[in-house]
């Protein structure tokens, strides 16, 4: 049986996985999910990327939005707001709340996030093995300009570049600020001390193919690779590692990846993202047909590259992208 490991963020990763599962229904697919986007709100642990994968593959996702539950209502959020309890900018629905209550209850009882995720998936039956990248707490923070810094007396940074700046949680940057201000740095706080969750390194070691879906290369796949041991395990696995560009025609297909790419000094092009992963990690890279002229540059960087349609407009189109990724993996393997 074919064993595939996919490193996934939220919407892009989840939609790709739906196509992959459709393309190779008999494959054993292990998903290593990003948990750097996790946030604690109202005393609850919210795991947006794990939930987006779980709901999308389990048939419970709000299709148009790409995150949260279908047929959602917001009575709890409205009641909290009536008490003046926020944040009002983060839309947690009533159905979604139940997931976070169960998760937090299990974590309080001593279960690690990996066991909790397995328990939640028992309901949703996503058809893949969904693992958090780590059971340890990692929280992505984004460094932005702080307009209040001059007044507050903050401003001395000892030369580390943080004067006049402040770190905000990734969700605050993404959802409240809509990535409307420049990101100077993206820091996965806690990643350096985190350990891969049980099963992650084992799945990579047993994999026939590793895929980087069209997820955000900085705050999704990049955060997973920041957990010590995961990047090394993938590079040393001796199996094809292929990725699909989340950038088409110099713009992110979904989300605001350009903002966080700039923070790590990477241009918003399909070729620059491939070079960012690097030939030491990536063996194959799919770009969209709109970027066919960049194939040569990627191949010159030592990464096998093909141009195919990469818009995930429906399940069959997405399944075809998955087939192309697997075909590229076979080409690299040969
Ligand atoms: N994205 C938004 O743009 N606005 C929201 O209010 C919002 C709430 C939310 C709640 C639960 C959840 O699982 C995801 C949610 N997202 C929301 C998506 C999320 O912020 C990001 O798109 C991902 O973290 C990036 O992968």
mmCIF file of N, CA and C and ligand atoms in Angstrom, residues 9-11 34 37 46-49 51-52 55 65 67-68 77 88-93 96 100 170-171 174-175 178 219-220, ligand 1:
data_model
loop_
_atom_site.group_PDB
_atom_site.id
_atom_site.type_symbol
_atom_site.label_atom_id
_atom_site.label_comp_id
_atom_site.label_asym_id
_atom_site.label_seq_id
_atom_site.Cartn_x
_atom_site.Cartn_y
_atom_site.Cartn_z
ATOM 1 N N UNK A 9 -1.384 23.018 6.230
ATOM 2 C CA UNK A 9 -1.923 24.151 6.976
ATOM 3 C C UNK A 9 -3.438 24.041 6.978
ATOM 4 N N UNK A 10 -4.106 25.174 6.741
ATOM 5 C CA UNK A 10 -5.565 25.190 6.802
ATOM 6 C C UNK A 10 -6.232 24.932 5.458
ATOM 7 N N UNK A 11 -6.843 25.972 4.905
ATOM 8 C CA UNK A 11 -7.746 25.804 3.764
ATOM 9 C C UNK A 11 -7.077 25.134 2.548
ATOM 10 N N UNK A 34 -0.306 21.785 11.013
ATOM 11 C CA UNK A 34 0.291 22.947 11.687
ATOM 12 C C UNK A 34 -0.513 23.313 12.940
ATOM 13 N N UNK A 37 -0.884 28.082 14.526
ATOM 14 C CA UNK A 37 -2.016 29.029 14.471
ATOM 15 C C UNK A 37 -2.935 28.895 15.683
ATOM 16 N N UNK A 46 -8.161 26.445 20.748
ATOM 17 C CA UNK A 46 -8.697 26.404 19.386
ATOM 18 C C UNK A 46 -7.544 26.029 18.446
ATOM 19 N N UNK A 47 -7.765 25.040 17.604
ATOM 20 C CA UNK A 47 -6.727 24.581 16.661
ATOM 21 C C UNK A 47 -7.257 24.739 15.229
ATOM 22 N N UNK A 48 -7.182 25.958 14.672
ATOM 23 C CA UNK A 48 -7.839 26.225 13.389
ATOM 24 C C UNK A 48 -7.408 25.288 12.250
ATOM 25 N N UNK A 49 -6.112 25.023 12.133
ATOM 26 C CA UNK A 49 -5.684 24.228 10.979
ATOM 27 C C UNK A 49 -6.079 22.754 11.118
ATOM 28 N N UNK A 51 -8.604 21.671 12.761
ATOM 29 C CA UNK A 51 -10.061 21.601 12.592
ATOM 30 C C UNK A 51 -10.465 21.787 11.135
ATOM 31 N N UNK A 52 -9.753 22.662 10.421
ATOM 32 C CA UNK A 52 -10.088 22.868 9.008
ATOM 33 C C UNK A 52 -9.879 21.572 8.211
ATOM 34 N N UNK A 55 -12.720 19.028 9.525
ATOM 35 C CA UNK A 55 -14.068 19.348 9.033
ATOM 36 C C UNK A 55 -14.151 19.192 7.515
ATOM 37 N N UNK A 65 -16.573 29.584 2.981
ATOM 38 C CA UNK A 65 -15.624 30.248 3.858
ATOM 39 C C UNK A 65 -14.298 29.504 3.897
ATOM 40 N N UNK A 67 -13.278 27.661 6.389
ATOM 41 C CA UNK A 67 -12.981 27.348 7.792
ATOM 42 C C UNK A 67 -14.300 27.363 8.573
ATOM 43 N N UNK A 68 -14.296 26.778 9.766
ATOM 44 C CA UNK A 68 -15.511 26.772 10.582
ATOM 45 C C UNK A 68 -16.541 25.785 10.047
ATOM 46 N N UNK A 77 -21.304 33.504 20.860
ATOM 47 C CA UNK A 77 -20.482 34.692 20.590
ATOM 48 C C UNK A 77 -21.277 35.969 20.901
ATOM 49 N N UNK A 88 -14.066 40.176 19.700
ATOM 50 C CA UNK A 88 -15.215 40.090 18.784
ATOM 51 C C UNK A 88 -14.760 39.821 17.362
ATOM 52 N N UNK A 89 -13.448 39.991 17.092
ATOM 53 C CA UNK A 89 -12.960 39.832 15.715
ATOM 54 C C UNK A 89 -12.729 38.376 15.313
ATOM 55 N N UNK A 90 -12.841 37.453 16.258
ATOM 56 C CA UNK A 90 -12.605 36.050 15.894
ATOM 57 C C UNK A 90 -13.930 35.297 15.953
ATOM 58 N N UNK A 91 -14.378 34.791 14.815
ATOM 59 C CA UNK A 91 -15.708 34.213 14.693
ATOM 60 C C UNK A 91 -15.820 32.750 15.105
ATOM 61 N N UNK A 92 -16.027 32.524 16.401
ATOM 62 C CA UNK A 92 -16.256 31.142 16.841
ATOM 63 C C UNK A 92 -17.759 30.881 16.881
ATOM 64 N N UNK A 93 -18.209 29.889 16.114
ATOM 65 C CA UNK A 93 -19.626 29.549 16.064
ATOM 66 C C UNK A 93 -20.000 28.524 17.124
ATOM 67 N N UNK A 96 -18.814 24.940 16.375
ATOM 68 C CA UNK A 96 -17.359 24.903 16.511
ATOM 69 C C UNK A 96 -16.963 24.925 17.986
ATOM 70 N N UNK A 100 -14.051 22.782 20.591
ATOM 71 C CA UNK A 100 -13.021 23.353 21.470
ATOM 72 C C UNK A 100 -13.274 22.984 22.937
ATOM 73 N N UNK A 170 -0.487 35.323 15.671
ATOM 74 C CA UNK A 170 -0.765 35.170 14.239
ATOM 75 C C UNK A 170 -2.228 35.449 13.890
ATOM 76 N N UNK A 171 -3.155 34.971 14.711
ATOM 77 C CA UNK A 171 -4.574 35.174 14.383
ATOM 78 C C UNK A 171 -4.952 36.658 14.433
ATOM 79 N N UNK A 174 -3.657 38.008 11.188
ATOM 80 C CA UNK A 174 -4.362 37.462 10.017
ATOM 81 C C UNK A 174 -5.823 37.882 9.970
ATOM 82 N N UNK A 175 -6.479 37.763 11.096
ATOM 83 C CA UNK A 175 -7.937 37.972 11.119
ATOM 84 C C UNK A 175 -8.293 39.414 11.503
ATOM 85 N N UNK A 178 -6.080 41.624 9.119
ATOM 86 C CA UNK A 178 -6.171 41.198 7.714
ATOM 87 C C UNK A 178 -4.830 41.366 6.992
ATOM 88 N N UNK A 219 3.956 30.300 7.367
ATOM 89 C CA UNK A 219 3.238 30.101 8.625
ATOM 90 C C UNK A 219 2.544 28.735 8.725
ATOM 91 N N UNK A 220 2.541 27.954 7.657
ATOM 92 C CA UNK A 220 1.960 26.603 7.749
ATOM 93 C C UNK A 220 3.070 25.564 7.621
HETATM 94 N N1 LIG B 1 -10.693 33.325 9.712
HETATM 95 C C1 LIG B 1 -11.177 34.557 9.535
HETATM 96 O O1 LIG B 1 -10.840 35.196 8.546
HETATM 97 N N2 LIG B 1 -12.037 35.137 10.452
HETATM 98 C C2 LIG B 1 -12.457 34.460 11.553
HETATM 99 O O2 LIG B 1 -13.222 35.000 12.337
HETATM 100 C C3 LIG B 1 -11.967 33.119 11.735
HETATM 101 C C4 LIG B 1 -12.381 32.345 12.807
HETATM 102 C C5 LIG B 1 -11.978 31.004 12.873
HETATM 103 C C6 LIG B 1 -12.478 30.170 13.869
HETATM 104 C C7 LIG B 1 -12.124 28.842 13.922
HETATM 105 C C8 LIG B 1 -11.254 28.329 12.953
HETATM 106 O O3 LIG B 1 -10.924 27.030 12.994
HETATM 107 C C9 LIG B 1 -10.728 29.131 11.967
HETATM 108 C C10 LIG B 1 -11.082 30.482 11.902
HETATM 109 N N3 LIG B 1 -10.608 31.299 10.899
HETATM 110 C C11 LIG B 1 -11.070 32.589 10.763
HETATM 111 C C12 LIG B 1 -9.585 30.819 9.951
HETATM 112 C C13 LIG B 1 -8.159 30.988 10.508
HETATM 113 O O4 LIG B 1 -7.976 32.194 11.148
HETATM 114 C C14 LIG B 1 -7.037 31.036 9.454
HETATM 115 O O5 LIG B 1 -7.488 31.067 8.162
HETATM 116 C C15 LIG B 1 -6.067 29.929 9.642
HETATM 117 O O6 LIG B 1 -5.544 29.863 10.930
HETATM 118 C C16 LIG B 1 -4.929 30.011 8.616
HETATM 119 O O7 LIG B 1 -4.669 28.735 8.242
#
